[in-house]
Coordinates of C-alpha atoms in Angstrom, one line a residue:
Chain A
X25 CA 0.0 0.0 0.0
X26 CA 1.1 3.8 -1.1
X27 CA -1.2 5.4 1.5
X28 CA -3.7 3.5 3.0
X29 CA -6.3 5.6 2.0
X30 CA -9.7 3.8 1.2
X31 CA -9.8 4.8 -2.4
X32 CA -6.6 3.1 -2.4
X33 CA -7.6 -0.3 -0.4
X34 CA -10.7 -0.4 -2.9
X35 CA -9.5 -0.2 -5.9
X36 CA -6.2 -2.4 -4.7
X37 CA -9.0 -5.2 -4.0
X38 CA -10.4 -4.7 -7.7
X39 CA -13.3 -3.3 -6.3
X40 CA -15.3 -0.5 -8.6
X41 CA -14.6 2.1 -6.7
X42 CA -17.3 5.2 -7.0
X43 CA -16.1 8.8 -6.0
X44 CA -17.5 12.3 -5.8
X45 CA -17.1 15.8 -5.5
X46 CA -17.8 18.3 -2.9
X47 CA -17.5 21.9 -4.2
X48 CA -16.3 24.3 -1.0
X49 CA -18.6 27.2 -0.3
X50 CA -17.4 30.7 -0.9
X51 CA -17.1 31.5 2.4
X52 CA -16.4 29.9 5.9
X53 CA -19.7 28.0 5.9
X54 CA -18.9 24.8 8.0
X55 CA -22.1 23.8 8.1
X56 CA -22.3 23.5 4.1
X57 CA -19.5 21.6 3.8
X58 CA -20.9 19.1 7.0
X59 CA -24.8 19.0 4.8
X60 CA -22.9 18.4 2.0
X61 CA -21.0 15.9 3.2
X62 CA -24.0 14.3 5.1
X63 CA -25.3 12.9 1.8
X64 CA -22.4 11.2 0.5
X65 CA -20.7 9.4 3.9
X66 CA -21.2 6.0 3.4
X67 CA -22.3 6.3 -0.5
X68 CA -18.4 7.1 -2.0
X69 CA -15.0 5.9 -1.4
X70 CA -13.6 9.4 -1.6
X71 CA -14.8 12.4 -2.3
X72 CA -12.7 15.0 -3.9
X73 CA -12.8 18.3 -2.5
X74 CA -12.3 20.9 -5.6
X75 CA -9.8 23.6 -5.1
X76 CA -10.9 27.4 -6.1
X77 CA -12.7 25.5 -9.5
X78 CA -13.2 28.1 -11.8
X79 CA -11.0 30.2 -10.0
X80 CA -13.9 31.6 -8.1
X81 CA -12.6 31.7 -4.3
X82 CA -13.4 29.5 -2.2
X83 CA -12.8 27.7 1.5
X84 CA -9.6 26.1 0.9
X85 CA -9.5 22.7 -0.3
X86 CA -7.7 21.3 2.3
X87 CA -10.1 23.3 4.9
X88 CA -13.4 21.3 3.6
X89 CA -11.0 19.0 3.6
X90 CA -10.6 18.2 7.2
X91 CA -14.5 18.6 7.7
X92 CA -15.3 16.3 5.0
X93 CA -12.7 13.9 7.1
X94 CA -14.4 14.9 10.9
X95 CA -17.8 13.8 9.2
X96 CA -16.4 10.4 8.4
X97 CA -15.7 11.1 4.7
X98 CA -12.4 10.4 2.9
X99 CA -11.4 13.3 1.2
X100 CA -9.7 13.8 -2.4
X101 CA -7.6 16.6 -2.0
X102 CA -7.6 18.3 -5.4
X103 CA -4.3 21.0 -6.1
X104 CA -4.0 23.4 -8.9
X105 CA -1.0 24.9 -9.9
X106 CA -2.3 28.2 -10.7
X107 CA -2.2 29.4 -7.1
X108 CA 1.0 28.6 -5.5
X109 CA 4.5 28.0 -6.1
X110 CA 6.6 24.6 -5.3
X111 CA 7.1 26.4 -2.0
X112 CA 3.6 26.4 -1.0
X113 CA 2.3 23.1 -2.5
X114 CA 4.8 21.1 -0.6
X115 CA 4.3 23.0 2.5
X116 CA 0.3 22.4 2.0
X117 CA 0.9 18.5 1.2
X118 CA 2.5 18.1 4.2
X119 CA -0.3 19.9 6.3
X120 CA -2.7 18.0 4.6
X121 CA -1.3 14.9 5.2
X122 CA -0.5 15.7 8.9
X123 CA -4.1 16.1 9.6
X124 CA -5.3 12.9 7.9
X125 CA -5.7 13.2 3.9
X126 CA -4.3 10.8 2.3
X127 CA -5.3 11.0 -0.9
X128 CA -4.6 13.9 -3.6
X129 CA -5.9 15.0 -7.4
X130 CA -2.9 17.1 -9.3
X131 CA -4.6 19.2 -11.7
X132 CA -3.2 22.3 -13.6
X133 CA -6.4 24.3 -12.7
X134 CA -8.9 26.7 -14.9
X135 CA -6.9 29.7 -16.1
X136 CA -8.0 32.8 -13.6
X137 CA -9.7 35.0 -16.5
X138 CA -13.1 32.5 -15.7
X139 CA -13.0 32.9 -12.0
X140 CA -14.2 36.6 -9.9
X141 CA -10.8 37.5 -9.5
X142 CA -9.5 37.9 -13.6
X143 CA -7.0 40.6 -12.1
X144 CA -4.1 38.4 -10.5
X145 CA -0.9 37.0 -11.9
X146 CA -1.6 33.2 -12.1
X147 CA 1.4 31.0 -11.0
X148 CA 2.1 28.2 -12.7
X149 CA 5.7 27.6 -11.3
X150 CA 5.0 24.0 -12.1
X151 CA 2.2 21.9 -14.6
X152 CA -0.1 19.1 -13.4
X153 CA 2.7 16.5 -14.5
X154 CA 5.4 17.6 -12.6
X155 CA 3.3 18.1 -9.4
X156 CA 2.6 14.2 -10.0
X157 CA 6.1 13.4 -10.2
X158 CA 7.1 15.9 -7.3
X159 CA 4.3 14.5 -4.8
X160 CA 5.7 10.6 -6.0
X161 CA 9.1 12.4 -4.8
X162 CA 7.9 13.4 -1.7
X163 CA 6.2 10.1 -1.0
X164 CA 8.9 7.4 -2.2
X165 CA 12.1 9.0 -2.1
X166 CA 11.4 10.8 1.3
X167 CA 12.9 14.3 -0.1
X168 CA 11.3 17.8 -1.3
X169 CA 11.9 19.1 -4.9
X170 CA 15.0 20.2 -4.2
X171 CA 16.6 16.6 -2.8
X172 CA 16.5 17.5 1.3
X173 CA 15.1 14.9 3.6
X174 CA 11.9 15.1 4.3
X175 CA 11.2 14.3 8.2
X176 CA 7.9 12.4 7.7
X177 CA 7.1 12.1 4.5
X178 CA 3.5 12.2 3.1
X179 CA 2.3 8.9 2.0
X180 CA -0.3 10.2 -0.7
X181 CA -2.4 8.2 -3.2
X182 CA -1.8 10.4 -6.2
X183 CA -5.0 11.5 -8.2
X184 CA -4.5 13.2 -11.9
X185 CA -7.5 14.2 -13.9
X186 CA -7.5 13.2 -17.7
X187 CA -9.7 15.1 -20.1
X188 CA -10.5 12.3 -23.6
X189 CA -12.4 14.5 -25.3
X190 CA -9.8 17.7 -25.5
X191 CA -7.7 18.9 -28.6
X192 CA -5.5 17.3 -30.1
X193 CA -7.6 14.2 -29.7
X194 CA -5.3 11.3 -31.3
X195 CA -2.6 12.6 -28.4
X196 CA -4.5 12.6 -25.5
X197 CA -3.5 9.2 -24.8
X198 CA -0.3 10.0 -24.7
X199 CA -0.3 12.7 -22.7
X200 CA -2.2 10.1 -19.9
X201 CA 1.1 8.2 -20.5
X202 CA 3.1 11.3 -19.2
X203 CA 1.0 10.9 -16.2
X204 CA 1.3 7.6 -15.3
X205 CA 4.9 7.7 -16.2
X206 CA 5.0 10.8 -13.8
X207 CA 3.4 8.3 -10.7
X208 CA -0.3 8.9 -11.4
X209 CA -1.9 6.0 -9.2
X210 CA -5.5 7.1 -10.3
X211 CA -7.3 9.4 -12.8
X212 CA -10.8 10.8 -12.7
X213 CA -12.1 11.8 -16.6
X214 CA -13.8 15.1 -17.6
X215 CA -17.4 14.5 -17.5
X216 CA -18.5 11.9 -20.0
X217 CA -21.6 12.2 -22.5
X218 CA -20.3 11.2 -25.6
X219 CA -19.5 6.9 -25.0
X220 CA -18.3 6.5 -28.6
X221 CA -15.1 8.5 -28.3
X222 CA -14.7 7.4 -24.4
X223 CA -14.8 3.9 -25.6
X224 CA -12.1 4.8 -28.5
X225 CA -10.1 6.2 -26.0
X226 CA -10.3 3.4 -23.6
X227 CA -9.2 1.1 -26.1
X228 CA -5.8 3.0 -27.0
X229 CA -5.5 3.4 -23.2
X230 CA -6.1 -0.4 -23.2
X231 CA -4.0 -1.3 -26.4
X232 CA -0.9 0.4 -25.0
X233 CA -1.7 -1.1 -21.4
X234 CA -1.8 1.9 -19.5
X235 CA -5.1 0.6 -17.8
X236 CA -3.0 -2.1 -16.4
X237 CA -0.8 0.8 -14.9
X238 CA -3.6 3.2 -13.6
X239 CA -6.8 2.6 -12.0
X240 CA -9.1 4.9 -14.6
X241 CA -12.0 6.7 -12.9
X242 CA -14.8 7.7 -15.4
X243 CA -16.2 11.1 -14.9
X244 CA -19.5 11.5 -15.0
X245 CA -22.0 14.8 -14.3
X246 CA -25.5 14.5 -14.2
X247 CA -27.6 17.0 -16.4
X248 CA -30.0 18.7 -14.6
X249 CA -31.8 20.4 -17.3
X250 CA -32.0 20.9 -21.3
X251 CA -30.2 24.4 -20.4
X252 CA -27.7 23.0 -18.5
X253 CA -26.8 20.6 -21.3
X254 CA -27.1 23.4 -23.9
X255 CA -24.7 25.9 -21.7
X256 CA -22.1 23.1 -21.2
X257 CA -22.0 21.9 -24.6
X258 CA -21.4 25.7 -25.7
X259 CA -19.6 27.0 -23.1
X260 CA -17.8 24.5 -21.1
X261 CA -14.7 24.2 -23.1
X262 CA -13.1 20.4 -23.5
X263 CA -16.8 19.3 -22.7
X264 CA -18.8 17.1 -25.9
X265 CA -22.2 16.4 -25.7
X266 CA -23.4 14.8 -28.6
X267 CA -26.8 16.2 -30.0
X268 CA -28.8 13.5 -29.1
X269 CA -28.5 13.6 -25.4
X270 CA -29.0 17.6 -25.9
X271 CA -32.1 16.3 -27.4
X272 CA -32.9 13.6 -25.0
X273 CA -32.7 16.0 -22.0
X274 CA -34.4 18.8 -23.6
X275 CA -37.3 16.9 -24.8
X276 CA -37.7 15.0 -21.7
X277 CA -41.0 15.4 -19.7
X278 CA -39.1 15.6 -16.2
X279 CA -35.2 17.1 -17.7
X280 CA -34.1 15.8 -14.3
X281 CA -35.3 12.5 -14.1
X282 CA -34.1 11.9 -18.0
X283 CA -30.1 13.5 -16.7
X284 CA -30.2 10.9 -13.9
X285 CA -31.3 8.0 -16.0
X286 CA -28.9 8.4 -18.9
X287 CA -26.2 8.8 -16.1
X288 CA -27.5 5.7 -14.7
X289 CA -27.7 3.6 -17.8
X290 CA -23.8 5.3 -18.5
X291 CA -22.7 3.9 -15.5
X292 CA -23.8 0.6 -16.0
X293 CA -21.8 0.7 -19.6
X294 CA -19.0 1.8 -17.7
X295 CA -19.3 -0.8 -15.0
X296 CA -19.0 -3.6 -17.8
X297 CA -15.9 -1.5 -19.8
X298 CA -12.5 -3.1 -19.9
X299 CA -10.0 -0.8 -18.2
X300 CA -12.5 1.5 -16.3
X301 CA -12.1 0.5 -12.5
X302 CA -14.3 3.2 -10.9
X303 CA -16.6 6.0 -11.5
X304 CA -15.9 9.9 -10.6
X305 CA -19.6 11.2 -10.1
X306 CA -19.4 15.0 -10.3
X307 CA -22.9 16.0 -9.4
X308 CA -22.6 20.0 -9.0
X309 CA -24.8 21.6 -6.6
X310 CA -26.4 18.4 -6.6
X311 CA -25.1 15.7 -3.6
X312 CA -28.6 15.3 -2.3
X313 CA -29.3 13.0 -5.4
X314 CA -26.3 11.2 -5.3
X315 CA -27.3 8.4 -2.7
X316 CA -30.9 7.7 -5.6
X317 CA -28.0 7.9 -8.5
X318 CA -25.7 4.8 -6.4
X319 CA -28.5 3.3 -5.7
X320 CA -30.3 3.2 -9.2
X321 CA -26.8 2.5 -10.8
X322 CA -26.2 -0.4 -8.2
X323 CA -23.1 0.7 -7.1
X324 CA -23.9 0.4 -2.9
X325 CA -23.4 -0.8 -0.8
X326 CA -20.1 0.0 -1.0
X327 CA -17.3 -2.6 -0.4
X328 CA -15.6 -3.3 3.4
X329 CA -11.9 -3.1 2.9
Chain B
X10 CA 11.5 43.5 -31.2
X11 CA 9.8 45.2 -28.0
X12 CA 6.1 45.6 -28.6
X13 CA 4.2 48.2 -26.9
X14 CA 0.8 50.1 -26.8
X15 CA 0.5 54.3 -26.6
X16 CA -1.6 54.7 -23.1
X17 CA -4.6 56.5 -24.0
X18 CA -4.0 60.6 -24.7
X19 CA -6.3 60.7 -21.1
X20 CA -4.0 59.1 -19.2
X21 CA -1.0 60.9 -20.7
X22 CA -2.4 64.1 -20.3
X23 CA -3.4 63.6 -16.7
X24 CA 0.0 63.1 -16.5
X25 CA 0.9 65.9 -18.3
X26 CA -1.2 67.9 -15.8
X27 CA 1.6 70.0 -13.7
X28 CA 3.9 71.0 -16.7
X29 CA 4.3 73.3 -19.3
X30 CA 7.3 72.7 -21.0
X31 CA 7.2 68.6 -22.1
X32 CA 10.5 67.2 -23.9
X33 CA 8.6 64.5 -26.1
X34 CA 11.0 62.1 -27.0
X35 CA 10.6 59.1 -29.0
X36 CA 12.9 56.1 -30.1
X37 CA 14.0 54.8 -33.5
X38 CA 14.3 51.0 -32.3
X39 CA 11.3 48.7 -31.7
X40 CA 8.9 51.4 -30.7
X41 CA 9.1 52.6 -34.5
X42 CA 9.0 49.3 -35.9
X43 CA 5.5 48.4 -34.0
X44 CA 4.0 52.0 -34.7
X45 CA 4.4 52.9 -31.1
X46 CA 6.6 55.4 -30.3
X47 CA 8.8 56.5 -33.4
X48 CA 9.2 59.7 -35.5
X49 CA 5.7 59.9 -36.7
X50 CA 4.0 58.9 -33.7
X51 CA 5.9 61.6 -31.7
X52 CA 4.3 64.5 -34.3
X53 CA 0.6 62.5 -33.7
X54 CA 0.8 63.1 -30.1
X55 CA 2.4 66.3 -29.7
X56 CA -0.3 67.5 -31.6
X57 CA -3.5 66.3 -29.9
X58 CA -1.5 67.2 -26.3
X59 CA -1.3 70.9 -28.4
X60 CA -4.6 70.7 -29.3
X61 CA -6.1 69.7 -26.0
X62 CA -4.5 72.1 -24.4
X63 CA -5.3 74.7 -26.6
X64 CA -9.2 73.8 -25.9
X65 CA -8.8 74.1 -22.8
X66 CA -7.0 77.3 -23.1
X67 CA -4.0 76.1 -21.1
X68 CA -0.4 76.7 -22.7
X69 CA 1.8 74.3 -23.6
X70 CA 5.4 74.1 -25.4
X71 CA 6.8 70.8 -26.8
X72 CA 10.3 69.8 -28.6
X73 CA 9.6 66.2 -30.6
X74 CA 13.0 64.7 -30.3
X75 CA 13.6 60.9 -31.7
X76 CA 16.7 59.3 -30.7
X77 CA 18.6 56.7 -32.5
X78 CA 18.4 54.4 -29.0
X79 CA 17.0 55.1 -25.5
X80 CA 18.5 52.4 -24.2
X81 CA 22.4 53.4 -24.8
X82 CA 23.5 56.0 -22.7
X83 CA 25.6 57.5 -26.2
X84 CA 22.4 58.2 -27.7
X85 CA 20.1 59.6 -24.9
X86 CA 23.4 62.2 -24.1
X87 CA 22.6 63.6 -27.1
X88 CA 19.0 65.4 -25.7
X89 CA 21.7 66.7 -22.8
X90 CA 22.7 70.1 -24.2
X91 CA 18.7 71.2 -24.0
X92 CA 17.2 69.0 -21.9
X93 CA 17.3 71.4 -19.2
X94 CA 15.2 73.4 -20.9
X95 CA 12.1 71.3 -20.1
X96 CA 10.2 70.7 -17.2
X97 CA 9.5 67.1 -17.9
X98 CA 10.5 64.3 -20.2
X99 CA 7.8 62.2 -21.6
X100 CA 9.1 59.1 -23.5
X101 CA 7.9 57.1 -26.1
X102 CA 10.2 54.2 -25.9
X103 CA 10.1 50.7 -24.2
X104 CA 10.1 50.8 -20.8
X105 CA 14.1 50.3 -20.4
X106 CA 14.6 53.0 -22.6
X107 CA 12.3 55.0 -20.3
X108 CA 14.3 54.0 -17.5
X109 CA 17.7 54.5 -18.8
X110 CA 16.6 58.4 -20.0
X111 CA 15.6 58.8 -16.2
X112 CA 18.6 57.3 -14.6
X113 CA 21.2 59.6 -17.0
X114 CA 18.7 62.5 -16.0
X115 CA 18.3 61.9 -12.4
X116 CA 16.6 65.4 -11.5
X117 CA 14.0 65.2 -14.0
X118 CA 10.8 64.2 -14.2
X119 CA 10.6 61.2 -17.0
X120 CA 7.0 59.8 -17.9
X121 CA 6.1 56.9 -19.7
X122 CA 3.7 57.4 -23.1
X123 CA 3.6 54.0 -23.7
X124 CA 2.7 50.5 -22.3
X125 CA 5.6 48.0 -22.7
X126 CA 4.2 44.9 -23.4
X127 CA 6.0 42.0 -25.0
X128 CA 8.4 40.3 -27.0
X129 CA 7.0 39.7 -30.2
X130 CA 7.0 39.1 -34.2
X131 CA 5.3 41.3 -36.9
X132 CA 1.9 38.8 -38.3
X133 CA 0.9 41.3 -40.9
X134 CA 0.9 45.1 -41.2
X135 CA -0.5 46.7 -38.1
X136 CA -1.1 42.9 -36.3
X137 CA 2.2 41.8 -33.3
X138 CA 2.2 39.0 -31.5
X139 CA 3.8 37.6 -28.6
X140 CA 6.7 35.1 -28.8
X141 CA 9.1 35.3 -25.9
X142 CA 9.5 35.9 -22.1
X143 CA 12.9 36.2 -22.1
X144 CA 13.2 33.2 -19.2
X145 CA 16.7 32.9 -19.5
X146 CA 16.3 28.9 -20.6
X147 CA 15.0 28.4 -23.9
X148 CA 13.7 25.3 -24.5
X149 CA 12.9 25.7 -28.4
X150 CA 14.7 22.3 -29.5
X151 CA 12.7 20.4 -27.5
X152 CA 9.1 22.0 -28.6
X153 CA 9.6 22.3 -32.3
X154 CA 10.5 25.2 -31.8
X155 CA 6.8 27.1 -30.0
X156 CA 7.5 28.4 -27.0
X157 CA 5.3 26.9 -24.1
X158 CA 5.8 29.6 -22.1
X159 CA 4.9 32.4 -23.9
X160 CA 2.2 30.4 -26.1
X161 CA 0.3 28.6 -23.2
X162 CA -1.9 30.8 -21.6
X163 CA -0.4 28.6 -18.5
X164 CA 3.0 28.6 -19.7
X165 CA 2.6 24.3 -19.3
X166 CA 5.7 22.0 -19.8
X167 CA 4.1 19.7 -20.6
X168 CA 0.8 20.4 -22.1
X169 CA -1.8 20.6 -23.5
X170 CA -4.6 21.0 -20.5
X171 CA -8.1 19.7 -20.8
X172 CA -9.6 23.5 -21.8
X173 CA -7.8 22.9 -25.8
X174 CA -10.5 22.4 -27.8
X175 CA -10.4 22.9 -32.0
X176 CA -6.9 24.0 -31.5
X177 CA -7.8 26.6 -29.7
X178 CA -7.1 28.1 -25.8
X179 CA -9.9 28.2 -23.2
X180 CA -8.6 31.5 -22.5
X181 CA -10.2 32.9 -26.1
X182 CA -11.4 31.3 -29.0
X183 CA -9.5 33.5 -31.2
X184 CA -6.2 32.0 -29.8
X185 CA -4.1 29.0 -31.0
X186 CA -3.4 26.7 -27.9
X187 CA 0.6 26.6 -28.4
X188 CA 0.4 23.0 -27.5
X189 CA -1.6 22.3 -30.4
X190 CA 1.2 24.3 -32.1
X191 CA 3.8 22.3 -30.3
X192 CA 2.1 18.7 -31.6
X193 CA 1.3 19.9 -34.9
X194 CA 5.2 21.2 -35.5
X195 CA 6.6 18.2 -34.2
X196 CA 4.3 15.6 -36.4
X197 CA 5.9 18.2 -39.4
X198 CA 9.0 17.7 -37.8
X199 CA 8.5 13.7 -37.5
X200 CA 9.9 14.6 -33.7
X201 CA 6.7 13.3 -32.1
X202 CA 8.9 11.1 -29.8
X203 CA 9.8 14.5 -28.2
X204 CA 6.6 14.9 -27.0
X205 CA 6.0 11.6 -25.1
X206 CA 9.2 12.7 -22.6
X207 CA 8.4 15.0 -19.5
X208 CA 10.0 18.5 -19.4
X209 CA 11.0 18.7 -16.1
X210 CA 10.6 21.3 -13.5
X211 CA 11.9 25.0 -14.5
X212 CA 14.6 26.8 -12.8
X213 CA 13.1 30.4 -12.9
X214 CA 16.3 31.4 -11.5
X215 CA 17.4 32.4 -15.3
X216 CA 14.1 34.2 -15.4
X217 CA 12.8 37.7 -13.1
X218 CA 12.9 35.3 -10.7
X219 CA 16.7 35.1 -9.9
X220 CA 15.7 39.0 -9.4
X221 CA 17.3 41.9 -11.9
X222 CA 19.1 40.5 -14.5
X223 CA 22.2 41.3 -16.0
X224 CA 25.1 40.0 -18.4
X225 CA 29.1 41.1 -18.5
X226 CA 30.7 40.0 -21.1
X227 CA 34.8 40.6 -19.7
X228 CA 36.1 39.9 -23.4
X229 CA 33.9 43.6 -24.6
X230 CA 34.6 45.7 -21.5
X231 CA 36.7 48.6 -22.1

């Protein structure tokens, strides 16, 4: 075992593992984070715990972090490189882990100009691939960035997201190899709505056996709405939704009810998918339907590792 | 070359506000070359700060001077024999030439005209773009030659991120992600094995980072 953590003793014991997402609320709110979390303890594995997404500020990841982890849940720790230096990321991992996360999605982060404060010098002192490689430093050779012993390192299970469907599409696949070969031990997709080109890029992942390397989460995010659908489709760059689901949603009696069955019947694909060992259920703004969605998709009850 | 912007004629003349007497001094170098601050630009704004300020009714008396360089000391000594005549010295060059005027004039007000904003290549009459950071550590040969610092909008290694889509940056639709660039070079390049292996980590020492920079070459010194 890397960490420990129980995303890591799940998917170690070939479970499908089934995480989701808590977004922090813009403010000091504990009692958000604690309803939010109160729907999904006991329904995920982990839940990842976003970090300023959209660069709209936010309660610090690693703050929700800790009450996701007093309520019983197992947090995700997600990192962007857009807001701090190497100084400050390792400095933050090893808070993080000293308080009891033990698992951690490196991500580059959405570029400040989409977030409320387009004003500020983004970072960027490091990319999502070399934060993978610097916490797999931290955590098996026992030293910082800069080759000093580390006095307790942080045994992390190391998270990196993978978007499929972004330009240039025949490379992504490689570029998931840079992360694996980096120390990725898990990655969580971009929302998934169009199967056809997640299945052709689960095949090259499988062809060139990085599934055998990587425990692949598939991202999914239920639609809400035919507006919803329609504004991500346009808006949401490295997002595809095909027209037909548009359609499906937007024609739907109850929009909801259609978004949560077509993310049902995906996850049931996805279940029977070679090289897809988990689901990454994004549901924004939306936990209270998660526990119907796990249940419905027959993903609970979860495993006991 | 040095690309920069004019600030607006508002901002300048709010500048302007306290003095009478303005040396206006432009630069032959880059600022000429990008339509910023060169010969003719100098004449376009002296005239519409004369013309405001005649509105206004408030006087006003301007030398247009262009120098060969403001950013060698031989060159801006040459404004020295009248510069004293002026209350302030507004510049149109880069912002080192700006710099380098006020240093060699140390008990003069200099003012900045213009906006210095990047290293870049002419596209097409009237269009610049960006190219360079100057970070001190080019890594060219190993990105078919786009820079993923200055053509990333995240200045990414080892890119692309997940917001690329139709070769184009999250940031605006009109821009070219520069690791689409990067990919589409190296496939002309048949270097695509270039892009499977991980840049690693910058030293931004080379870059502002390392704080001021500066270069001595021993062999030129006089």
């Amino acid at each position: 075992m890397k960490s420990g953590s129980r995303l890591e003793r799940v998917l170690e014991a070939g479970h499908f593992a089934f995480t989701g997402e808590l977004g922090p609320p813009q403010g000091a709110n504990v009692e958000h984070v604690r309803k939010k979390a109160g729907y999904l303890k006991g329904i995920v594995d982990a839940v990842n715990i976003t970090d300023n997404q959209t660069a709209v500020v936010r309660m610090s990841s690693w703050g929700a972090g800790l009450i996701a982890l007093q309520e019983g849940l197992e947090p995700n720790y997600q990192m962007v490189c857009r807001d701090r230096n190497r100084i400050a990321m390792q400095s933050d991992i090893l808070g993080a882990y000293a308080h009891g996360i033990r698992n951690m999605l490196c991500l580059s982060g959405d570029h400040m100009q989409f977030g409320n404060h387009p004003l500020t010098k983004g970072v960027f002192d490091i990319d999502s691939i070399q934060l993978i490689a610097m916490v797999k430093k931290m955590r098996d050779e026992k030293k910082f960035l800069n080759g000093d012993e580390i006095d307790g390192a942080p045994q992390i299970f190391i998270g990196a997201a993978e978007n499929p469907f972004a330009e240039p599409f025949e490379w992504r696949v490689h570029r998931l190899a840079k992360k694996v070969e980096a120390g990725a031990d898990f990655i969580q997709t971009q929302c998934i709505y169009d199967m056809k080109l997640f299945r052709e890029w689960i095949r090259q992942a499988n062809d060139i056996g990085l599934t055998e390397k990587v425990h692949i989460l598939a991202g999914i995010t239920p639609l809400k709405s035919g507006g919803m659908a329609r504004y991500m489709a346009k808006n949401v760059s490295g997002i595809i939704i095909p027209d037909e689901i548009i359609d499906r949603i937007v024609q739907a009696k109850k929009p909801a009810e259609e978004g949560i069955k077509f993310c049902v019947e995906q996850i049931e694909e996805l279940k029977e998918m070679k090289g897809v060992h988990g689901i990454h259920l994004m549901a924004i703004e939306w936990e209270h339907r998660v526990p119907e969605i796990a249940e419905r998709a027959k993903l609970l009850p979860r495993p006991e590792v | 070359m040095i690309v920069a912007n004019r600030k607006t004629l508002e901002e300048i003349l709010s500048m302007l506000k306290p003095y009478q007497k303005i040396l206006l001094l432009g630069c032959n170098e880059c600022v000429t070359v990008c339509a910023t601050g060169g010969e003719r630009e100098v004449g376009v704004l002296a005239s519409e700060i004369r013309l405001s300020r005649a509105k206004d009714g408030e006087p006003v008396e301007i030398k247009e001077f262009t120098l060969e360089r403001q950013c060698d000391h031989e060159y801006i000594d040459q404004i020295r024999s009248f510069a004293g005549d002026y209350e302030v010295i507004l510049s149109m060059a880069c912002g080192a030439g700006i710099q380098y005027v006020a240093e060699r004039y140390r008990n003069k007000v200099v003012l900045p005209a213009v906006n210095t904003t990047f290293l870049g290549v002419t596209l097409e009459q009237g269009v610049w773009a960006e190219r360079c950071q100057g970070c001190g550590e080019c890594v060219l040969h190993l990105t078919g030659g786009v820079c993923p610092i200055a053509r990333c909008a995240k200045s990414l290694l080892n890119g692309p991120c997940g917001g690329s889509s139709n070769g184009k940056c999250e940031v605006d639709k009109e821009l070219d992600c520069g690791w689409q660039l990067i990919i589409d070079r190296l496939k002309e390049l048949g270097q695509l094995d270039k892009y499977e292996e991980i840049i690693p980590i910058k030293d931004w020492t080379p870059a502002r980072d390392g704080g001021p920079r500066k270069r001595v070459r021993e062999d030129l010194k006089l």
